[in-house]
Amino acid sequence: AMQYMELVPKELQPVAGTDGAWQRRRRLARQLPLHDQDPAQCRGLADGEHQLMEDFVKKYKAEALGVGEVALPGQGGGRKEEEKPQDKSIDPSRAPESPNGALESTAGHYRCDTCQQPLPGDCPVVYADRAGYSRQWHPACFVCCRCAEPLVDLIYFWKGGAAWCGRHYCESLRPRCAGCDEIIFSEDYQQVEGLAWHTKHFACLECETLLTGKPFALAKASLLCTTCSQSR
């Protein structure tokens, strides 16, 4: 564990009382918001949408959610490489394959799936079981494919051959309300310039006037009615 921690950038090491611990809490809240996991934490769900969200959560837990495993190269999945007599039938021009399916280069190294740099055999790496044990990452390279943030506590969501943080995985399946930050399960919502809102949250930031069908201004993801926009 200590060897793994040394490979994590110092500013991200979650040691109690340090900036790294604060960063971990901040990233955890951003990458895994409670309102993406529990309908009871949501304020934007309408009648009948609680079951939709419960099904959504159940589905991603079954199909995408995972926790990375730290192991030495070739030892992911609890399987250890064993010394064996060399198989004379193996083509020497091909990289040998380890018992867990990971291909080694002719120099005897595994490679990080993100940076493609060699992985020394004595340095811990991260495995993701949903990716299969032929892929491995430097701890600092195990990041969300969308935001490139290190995956807090190695919690990942697997989709399209890549690891995602929870926030961006959910957003890849359903729109997120720019007003309340919750996932939108209704098909009746407002969308402007790539952003989405629950219809009831499509309102002026200042006076809270609903803006559906009315002129408005959009500034830094904030909605303003024409009156409030002109008074700024």
PDB file of C-alpha atoms in Angstrom:
ATOM      1  CA  ALA A   1       0.000   0.000   0.000  1.00  0.00           C
ATOM      2  CA  MET A   2       2.822   2.400   0.842  1.00  0.00           C
ATOM      3  CA  GLN A   3       4.515   1.650  -2.466  1.00  0.00           C
ATOM      4  CA  TYR A   4       1.275   2.400  -4.303  1.00  0.00           C
ATOM      5  CA  MET A   5       0.753   5.647  -2.369  1.00  0.00           C
ATOM      6  CA  GLU A   6       4.215   6.836  -3.360  1.00  0.00           C
ATOM      7  CA  LEU A   7       3.164   6.594  -7.014  1.00  0.00           C
ATOM      8  CA  VAL A   8       0.187   8.914  -6.454  1.00  0.00           C
ATOM      9  CA  PRO A   9       1.064  12.613  -6.967  1.00  0.00           C
ATOM     10  CA  LYS A  10       1.920  14.069  -3.555  1.00  0.00           C
ATOM     11  CA  GLU A  11      -0.749  16.764  -3.793  1.00  0.00           C
ATOM     12  CA  LEU A  12      -3.392  14.032  -4.237  1.00  0.00           C
ATOM     13  CA  GLN A  13      -2.278  11.694  -1.459  1.00  0.00           C
ATOM     14  CA  PRO A  14      -5.261  11.593   0.965  1.00  0.00           C
ATOM     15  CA  VAL A  15      -3.295  11.896   4.200  1.00  0.00           C
ATOM     16  CA  ALA A  16      -5.472  13.137   7.080  1.00  0.00           C
ATOM     17  CA  GLY A  17      -5.215  16.869   7.649  1.00  0.00           C
ATOM     18  CA  THR A  18      -3.524  17.603   4.326  1.00  0.00           C
ATOM     19  CA  ASP A  19      -4.645  19.318   1.144  1.00  0.00           C
ATOM     20  CA  GLY A  20      -4.692  15.879  -0.470  1.00  0.00           C
ATOM     21  CA  ALA A  21      -7.419  14.735   1.944  1.00  0.00           C
ATOM     22  CA  TRP A  22      -9.461  17.840   1.146  1.00  0.00           C
ATOM     23  CA  GLN A  23      -8.946  17.233  -2.580  1.00  0.00           C
ATOM     24  CA  ARG A  24     -10.172  13.658  -2.171  1.00  0.00           C
ATOM     25  CA  ARG A  25     -13.412  14.815  -0.507  1.00  0.00           C
ATOM     26  CA  ARG A  26     -13.933  17.447  -3.194  1.00  0.00           C
ATOM     27  CA  ARG A  27     -13.329  14.986  -6.033  1.00  0.00           C
ATOM     28  CA  LEU A  28     -15.515  12.356  -4.384  1.00  0.00           C
ATOM     29  CA  ALA A  29     -18.445  14.786  -4.196  1.00  0.00           C
ATOM     30  CA  ARG A  30     -17.928  15.800  -7.815  1.00  0.00           C
ATOM     31  CA  GLN A  31     -17.287  12.375  -9.332  1.00  0.00           C
ATOM     32  CA  LEU A  32     -19.878  10.480  -7.270  1.00  0.00           C
ATOM     33  CA  PRO A  33     -22.632  12.928  -6.269  1.00  0.00           C
ATOM     34  CA  LEU A  34     -25.128  11.406  -3.865  1.00  0.00           C
ATOM     35  CA  HIS A  35     -28.002  12.501  -6.087  1.00  0.00           C
ATOM     36  CA  ASP A  36     -26.662  10.217  -8.828  1.00  0.00           C
ATOM     37  CA  GLN A  37     -26.902   7.231  -6.482  1.00  0.00           C
ATOM     38  CA  ASP A  38     -29.965   7.609  -4.277  1.00  0.00           C
ATOM     39  CA  PRO A  39     -33.432   8.881  -5.265  1.00  0.00           C
ATOM     40  CA  ALA A  40     -33.910  10.047  -1.664  1.00  0.00           C
ATOM     41  CA  GLN A  41     -31.140  12.612  -2.251  1.00  0.00           C
ATOM     42  CA  CYS A  42     -32.918  14.120  -5.274  1.00  0.00           C
ATOM     43  CA  ARG A  43     -35.195  17.138  -5.297  1.00  0.00           C
ATOM     44  CA  GLY A  44     -35.888  17.231  -9.024  1.00  0.00           C
ATOM     45  CA  LEU A  45     -37.666  13.894  -9.432  1.00  0.00           C
ATOM     46  CA  ALA A  46     -41.324  14.095 -10.395  1.00  0.00           C
ATOM     47  CA  ASP A  47     -43.978  11.538  -9.496  1.00  0.00           C
ATOM     48  CA  GLY A  48     -43.210   8.288 -11.250  1.00  0.00           C
ATOM     49  CA  GLU A  49     -39.532   9.079 -11.799  1.00  0.00           C
ATOM     50  CA  HIS A  50     -38.242   7.486  -8.594  1.00  0.00           C
ATOM     51  CA  GLN A  51     -38.593   4.035 -10.132  1.00  0.00           C
ATOM     52  CA  LEU A  52     -36.851   5.209 -13.306  1.00  0.00           C
ATOM     53  CA  MET A  53     -33.896   6.355 -11.250  1.00  0.00           C
ATOM     54  CA  GLU A  54     -33.820   3.187  -9.162  1.00  0.00           C
ATOM     55  CA  ASP A  55     -33.690   1.153 -12.379  1.00  0.00           C
ATOM     56  CA  PHE A  56     -30.975   3.468 -13.748  1.00  0.00           C
ATOM     57  CA  VAL A  57     -28.813   2.962 -10.645  1.00  0.00           C
ATOM     58  CA  LYS A  58     -29.418  -0.786 -10.572  1.00  0.00           C
ATOM     59  CA  LYS A  59     -28.402  -1.043 -14.228  1.00  0.00           C
ATOM     60  CA  TYR A  60     -25.137   0.883 -13.897  1.00  0.00           C
ATOM     61  CA  LYS A  61     -24.175  -1.091 -10.797  1.00  0.00           C
ATOM     62  CA  ALA A  62     -24.701  -4.323 -12.708  1.00  0.00           C
ATOM     63  CA  GLU A  63     -23.113  -3.260 -15.989  1.00  0.00           C
ATOM     64  CA  ALA A  64     -20.514  -0.547 -15.419  1.00  0.00           C
ATOM     65  CA  LEU A  65     -19.490   0.153 -11.820  1.00  0.00           C
ATOM     66  CA  GLY A  66     -16.209  -1.215 -10.539  1.00  0.00           C
ATOM     67  CA  VAL A  67     -13.326  -0.566  -8.170  1.00  0.00           C
ATOM     68  CA  GLY A  68      -9.768  -0.752  -9.418  1.00  0.00           C
ATOM     69  CA  GLU A  69      -7.432  -3.366  -8.009  1.00  0.00           C
ATOM     70  CA  VAL A  70      -3.830  -2.589  -7.103  1.00  0.00           C
ATOM     71  CA  ALA A  71      -1.333  -5.333  -7.892  1.00  0.00           C
ATOM     72  CA  LEU A  72       2.064  -5.851  -9.423  1.00  0.00           C
ATOM     73  CA  PRO A  73       2.126  -6.240 -13.215  1.00  0.00           C
ATOM     74  CA  GLY A  74       0.941  -9.703 -14.174  1.00  0.00           C
ATOM     75  CA  GLN A  75      -0.705 -10.335 -10.805  1.00  0.00           C
ATOM     76  CA  GLY A  76      -4.104  -8.735 -11.351  1.00  0.00           C
ATOM     77  CA  GLY A  77      -7.178 -10.756 -10.544  1.00  0.00           C
ATOM     78  CA  GLY A  78      -5.415 -12.619  -7.771  1.00  0.00           C
ATOM     79  CA  ARG A  79      -3.466 -14.676 -10.263  1.00  0.00           C
ATOM     80  CA  LYS A  80       0.288 -14.820  -9.834  1.00  0.00           C
ATOM     81  CA  GLU A  81       2.745 -15.410 -12.606  1.00  0.00           C
ATOM     82  CA  GLU A  82       4.583 -18.653 -12.137  1.00  0.00           C
ATOM     83  CA  GLU A  83       7.950 -19.587 -13.479  1.00  0.00           C
ATOM     84  CA  LYS A  84       7.579 -22.167 -16.200  1.00  0.00           C
ATOM     85  CA  PRO A  85       9.989 -23.856 -18.597  1.00  0.00           C
ATOM     86  CA  GLN A  86      10.080 -21.912 -21.847  1.00  0.00           C
ATOM     87  CA  ASP A  87       7.715 -23.292 -24.464  1.00  0.00           C
ATOM     88  CA  LYS A  88       9.889 -23.977 -27.499  1.00  0.00           C
ATOM     89  CA  SER A  89       6.819 -23.859 -29.755  1.00  0.00           C
ATOM     90  CA  ILE A  90       6.244 -20.150 -29.078  1.00  0.00           C
ATOM     91  CA  ASP A  91       7.276 -17.892 -31.921  1.00  0.00           C
ATOM     92  CA  PRO A  92      10.192 -15.852 -30.504  1.00  0.00           C
ATOM     93  CA  SER A  93       9.118 -12.852 -32.598  1.00  0.00           C
ATOM     94  CA  ARG A  94       5.881 -12.550 -30.568  1.00  0.00           C
ATOM     95  CA  ALA A  95       5.624 -10.956 -27.150  1.00  0.00           C
ATOM     96  CA  PRO A  96       4.993 -13.641 -24.509  1.00  0.00           C
ATOM     97  CA  GLU A  97       1.596 -13.746 -22.869  1.00  0.00           C
ATOM     98  CA  SER A  98       1.266 -13.946 -19.111  1.00  0.00           C
ATOM     99  CA  PRO A  99      -1.152 -16.346 -17.368  1.00  0.00           C
ATOM    100  CA  ASN A 100      -3.667 -13.526 -16.914  1.00  0.00           C
ATOM    101  CA  GLY A 101      -3.665 -12.619 -20.587  1.00  0.00           C
ATOM    102  CA  ALA A 102      -1.524  -9.479 -20.424  1.00  0.00           C
ATOM    103  CA  LEU A 103       0.953  -9.196 -23.255  1.00  0.00           C
ATOM    104  CA  GLU A 104       4.509  -8.370 -22.360  1.00  0.00           C
ATOM    105  CA  SER A 105       6.900  -6.595 -24.656  1.00  0.00           C
ATOM    106  CA  THR A 106      10.035  -8.357 -25.804  1.00  0.00           C
ATOM    107  CA  ALA A 107      11.865  -6.347 -23.141  1.00  0.00           C
ATOM    108  CA  GLY A 108       9.750  -8.075 -20.497  1.00  0.00           C
ATOM    109  CA  HIS A 109       7.614  -5.050 -19.613  1.00  0.00           C
ATOM    110  CA  TYR A 110       3.922  -4.440 -19.441  1.00  0.00           C
ATOM    111  CA  ARG A 111       2.671  -1.081 -20.702  1.00  0.00           C
ATOM    112  CA  CYS A 112       0.316   1.463 -19.193  1.00  0.00           C
ATOM    113  CA  ASP A 113      -2.932   1.576 -21.143  1.00  0.00           C
ATOM    114  CA  THR A 114      -3.005   5.385 -21.011  1.00  0.00           C
ATOM    115  CA  CYS A 115       0.555   6.604 -21.547  1.00  0.00           C
ATOM    116  CA  GLN A 116       1.896   3.416 -23.171  1.00  0.00           C
ATOM    117  CA  GLN A 117       5.073   3.633 -21.106  1.00  0.00           C
ATOM    118  CA  PRO A 118       6.666   0.422 -19.778  1.00  0.00           C
ATOM    119  CA  LEU A 119       5.605  -0.766 -16.329  1.00  0.00           C
ATOM    120  CA  PRO A 120       8.460  -2.150 -14.215  1.00  0.00           C
ATOM    121  CA  GLY A 121       7.617  -5.486 -12.657  1.00  0.00           C
ATOM    122  CA  ASP A 122       8.190  -4.237  -9.111  1.00  0.00           C
ATOM    123  CA  CYS A 123       5.879  -1.185  -9.303  1.00  0.00           C
ATOM    124  CA  PRO A 124       2.165  -1.482  -8.409  1.00  0.00           C
ATOM    125  CA  VAL A 125      -0.351  -0.867 -11.176  1.00  0.00           C
ATOM    126  CA  VAL A 126      -4.132  -0.565 -11.323  1.00  0.00           C
ATOM    127  CA  TYR A 127      -6.345  -3.221 -12.885  1.00  0.00           C
ATOM    128  CA  ALA A 128     -10.040  -2.836 -13.712  1.00  0.00           C
ATOM    129  CA  ASP A 129     -11.829  -6.164 -13.858  1.00  0.00           C
ATOM    130  CA  ARG A 130     -14.437  -4.861 -16.316  1.00  0.00           C
ATOM    131  CA  ALA A 131     -11.603  -3.970 -18.698  1.00  0.00           C
ATOM    132  CA  GLY A 132     -10.062  -7.417 -18.483  1.00  0.00           C
ATOM    133  CA  TYR A 133      -6.664  -8.200 -17.036  1.00  0.00           C
ATOM    134  CA  SER A 134      -4.793  -7.573 -20.269  1.00  0.00           C
ATOM    135  CA  ARG A 135      -4.919  -3.848 -19.463  1.00  0.00           C
ATOM    136  CA  GLN A 136      -3.212  -2.023 -16.624  1.00  0.00           C
ATOM    137  CA  TRP A 137      -2.461   1.567 -15.623  1.00  0.00           C
ATOM    138  CA  HIS A 138       0.015   3.637 -13.673  1.00  0.00           C
ATOM    139  CA  PRO A 139      -1.909   4.834 -10.576  1.00  0.00           C
ATOM    140  CA  ALA A 140      -1.625   8.439 -11.809  1.00  0.00           C
ATOM    141  CA  CYS A 141      -2.888   7.419 -15.273  1.00  0.00           C
ATOM    142  CA  PHE A 142      -6.103   5.773 -14.043  1.00  0.00           C
ATOM    143  CA  VAL A 143      -8.307   8.750 -14.883  1.00  0.00           C
ATOM    144  CA  CYS A 144     -11.744   9.554 -16.283  1.00  0.00           C
ATOM    145  CA  CYS A 145     -11.675   9.537 -20.083  1.00  0.00           C
ATOM    146  CA  ARG A 146     -13.869  12.656 -20.169  1.00  0.00           C
ATOM    147  CA  CYS A 147     -12.475  15.015 -17.510  1.00  0.00           C
ATOM    148  CA  ALA A 148      -9.035  13.397 -17.016  1.00  0.00           C
ATOM    149  CA  GLU A 149      -9.397  13.611 -13.226  1.00  0.00           C
ATOM    150  CA  PRO A 150      -7.789  10.770 -11.257  1.00  0.00           C
ATOM    151  CA  LEU A 151     -10.548   8.367 -10.256  1.00  0.00           C
ATOM    152  CA  VAL A 152     -11.062   8.858  -6.543  1.00  0.00           C
ATOM    153  CA  ASP A 153     -10.654   5.657  -4.498  1.00  0.00           C
ATOM    154  CA  LEU A 154     -10.191   3.896  -7.880  1.00  0.00           C
ATOM    155  CA  ILE A 155     -13.990   3.883  -8.395  1.00  0.00           C
ATOM    156  CA  TYR A 156     -14.711   3.729 -12.115  1.00  0.00           C
ATOM    157  CA  PHE A 157     -17.526   3.154 -14.593  1.00  0.00           C
ATOM    158  CA  TRP A 158     -16.614   1.176 -17.700  1.00  0.00           C
ATOM    159  CA  LYS A 159     -18.117   2.125 -21.048  1.00  0.00           C
ATOM    160  CA  GLY A 160     -16.936   2.092 -24.637  1.00  0.00           C
ATOM    161  CA  GLY A 161     -13.579   0.595 -23.783  1.00  0.00           C
ATOM    162  CA  ALA A 162     -12.675   3.318 -21.287  1.00  0.00           C
ATOM    163  CA  ALA A 163     -12.981   4.242 -17.610  1.00  0.00           C
ATOM    164  CA  TRP A 164     -15.291   7.110 -16.644  1.00  0.00           C
ATOM    165  CA  CYS A 165     -15.971   8.894 -13.382  1.00  0.00           C
ATOM    166  CA  GLY A 166     -19.533   8.475 -12.130  1.00  0.00           C
ATOM    167  CA  ARG A 167     -20.577  12.011 -13.037  1.00  0.00           C
ATOM    168  CA  HIS A 168     -19.580  11.809 -16.675  1.00  0.00           C
ATOM    169  CA  TYR A 169     -20.744   8.226 -17.091  1.00  0.00           C
ATOM    170  CA  CYS A 170     -24.254   9.216 -15.969  1.00  0.00           C
ATOM    171  CA  GLU A 171     -24.182  12.288 -18.205  1.00  0.00           C
ATOM    172  CA  SER A 172     -23.275  10.080 -21.169  1.00  0.00           C
ATOM    173  CA  LEU A 173     -26.610   8.289 -20.714  1.00  0.00           C
ATOM    174  CA  ARG A 174     -28.990  11.029 -19.536  1.00  0.00           C
ATOM    175  CA  PRO A 175     -28.897  14.862 -19.534  1.00  0.00           C
ATOM    176  CA  ARG A 176     -27.972  16.663 -16.313  1.00  0.00           C
ATOM    177  CA  CYS A 177     -29.876  19.729 -15.125  1.00  0.00           C
ATOM    178  CA  ALA A 178     -27.679  22.832 -15.072  1.00  0.00           C
ATOM    179  CA  GLY A 179     -29.960  24.246 -12.391  1.00  0.00           C
ATOM    180  CA  CYS A 180     -29.980  21.513  -9.731  1.00  0.00           C
ATOM    181  CA  ASP A 181     -27.145  19.260 -10.995  1.00  0.00           C
ATOM    182  CA  GLU A 182     -29.394  16.192 -10.971  1.00  0.00           C
ATOM    183  CA  ILE A 183     -29.916  13.708 -13.786  1.00  0.00           C
ATOM    184  CA  ILE A 184     -33.068  14.400 -15.818  1.00  0.00           C
ATOM    185  CA  PHE A 185     -35.382  11.423 -16.259  1.00  0.00           C
ATOM    186  CA  SER A 186     -38.274  13.280 -17.861  1.00  0.00           C
ATOM    187  CA  GLU A 187     -38.385  13.629 -21.640  1.00  0.00           C
ATOM    188  CA  ASP A 188     -39.897  17.089 -21.129  1.00  0.00           C
ATOM    189  CA  TYR A 189     -36.926  19.346 -20.459  1.00  0.00           C
ATOM    190  CA  GLN A 190     -35.282  22.463 -21.857  1.00  0.00           C
ATOM    191  CA  GLN A 191     -32.017  22.448 -23.774  1.00  0.00           C
ATOM    192  CA  VAL A 192     -29.883  25.414 -24.841  1.00  0.00           C
ATOM    193  CA  GLU A 193     -26.331  25.451 -26.214  1.00  0.00           C
ATOM    194  CA  GLY A 194     -25.568  21.926 -25.051  1.00  0.00           C
ATOM    195  CA  LEU A 195     -26.954  22.493 -21.546  1.00  0.00           C
ATOM    196  CA  ALA A 196     -30.172  21.027 -20.151  1.00  0.00           C
ATOM    197  CA  TRP A 197     -32.650  22.005 -17.438  1.00  0.00           C
ATOM    198  CA  HIS A 198     -35.673  20.483 -15.794  1.00  0.00           C
ATOM    199  CA  THR A 199     -38.545  22.594 -17.103  1.00  0.00           C
ATOM    200  CA  LYS A 200     -39.273  23.806 -13.557  1.00  0.00           C
ATOM    201  CA  HIS A 201     -35.623  24.893 -13.178  1.00  0.00           C
ATOM    202  CA  PHE A 202     -35.480  26.771 -16.481  1.00  0.00           C
ATOM    203  CA  ALA A 203     -35.733  30.064 -14.629  1.00  0.00           C
ATOM    204  CA  CYS A 204     -33.950  33.362 -14.092  1.00  0.00           C
ATOM    205  CA  LEU A 205     -31.106  33.058 -11.607  1.00  0.00           C
ATOM    206  CA  GLU A 206     -31.967  36.421 -10.031  1.00  0.00           C
ATOM    207  CA  CYS A 207     -35.770  36.698  -9.886  1.00  0.00           C
ATOM    208  CA  GLU A 208     -36.656  33.010 -10.470  1.00  0.00           C
ATOM    209  CA  THR A 209     -39.133  33.840 -13.240  1.00  0.00           C
ATOM    210  CA  LEU A 210     -39.791  30.755 -15.379  1.00  0.00           C
ATOM    211  CA  LEU A 211     -38.353  31.358 -18.837  1.00  0.00           C
ATOM    212  CA  THR A 212     -39.997  28.714 -21.012  1.00  0.00           C
ATOM    213  CA  GLY A 213     -41.232  30.517 -24.112  1.00  0.00           C
ATOM    214  CA  LYS A 214     -39.725  33.831 -22.983  1.00  0.00           C
ATOM    215  CA  PRO A 215     -36.600  35.734 -24.076  1.00  0.00           C
ATOM    216  CA  PHE A 216     -33.562  35.207 -21.868  1.00  0.00           C
ATOM    217  CA  ALA A 217     -29.806  35.584 -21.699  1.00  0.00           C
ATOM    218  CA  LEU A 218     -27.354  32.789 -20.959  1.00  0.00           C
ATOM    219  CA  ALA A 219     -24.079  33.696 -19.276  1.00  0.00           C
ATOM    220  CA  LYS A 220     -21.672  31.070 -17.924  1.00  0.00           C
ATOM    221  CA  ALA A 221     -24.440  28.447 -17.694  1.00  0.00           C
ATOM    222  CA  SER A 222     -26.662  30.894 -15.772  1.00  0.00           C
ATOM    223  CA  LEU A 223     -30.061  31.967 -17.088  1.00  0.00           C
ATOM    224  CA  LEU A 224     -31.269  35.549 -16.771  1.00  0.00           C
ATOM    225  CA  CYS A 225     -34.510  37.144 -17.873  1.00  0.00           C
ATOM    226  CA  THR A 226     -34.117  40.229 -20.046  1.00  0.00           C
ATOM    227  CA  THR A 227     -34.896  42.590 -17.141  1.00  0.00           C
ATOM    228  CA  CYS A 228     -32.275  41.099 -14.795  1.00  0.00           C
ATOM    229  CA  SER A 229     -29.780  40.799 -17.628  1.00  0.00           C
ATOM    230  CA  GLN A 230     -30.049  44.514 -18.403  1.00  0.00           C
ATOM    231  CA  SER A 231     -29.737  45.501 -14.746  1.00  0.00           C
ATOM    232  CA  ARG A 232     -26.375  43.763 -14.342  1.00  0.00           C
TER     233      ARG A 232
END
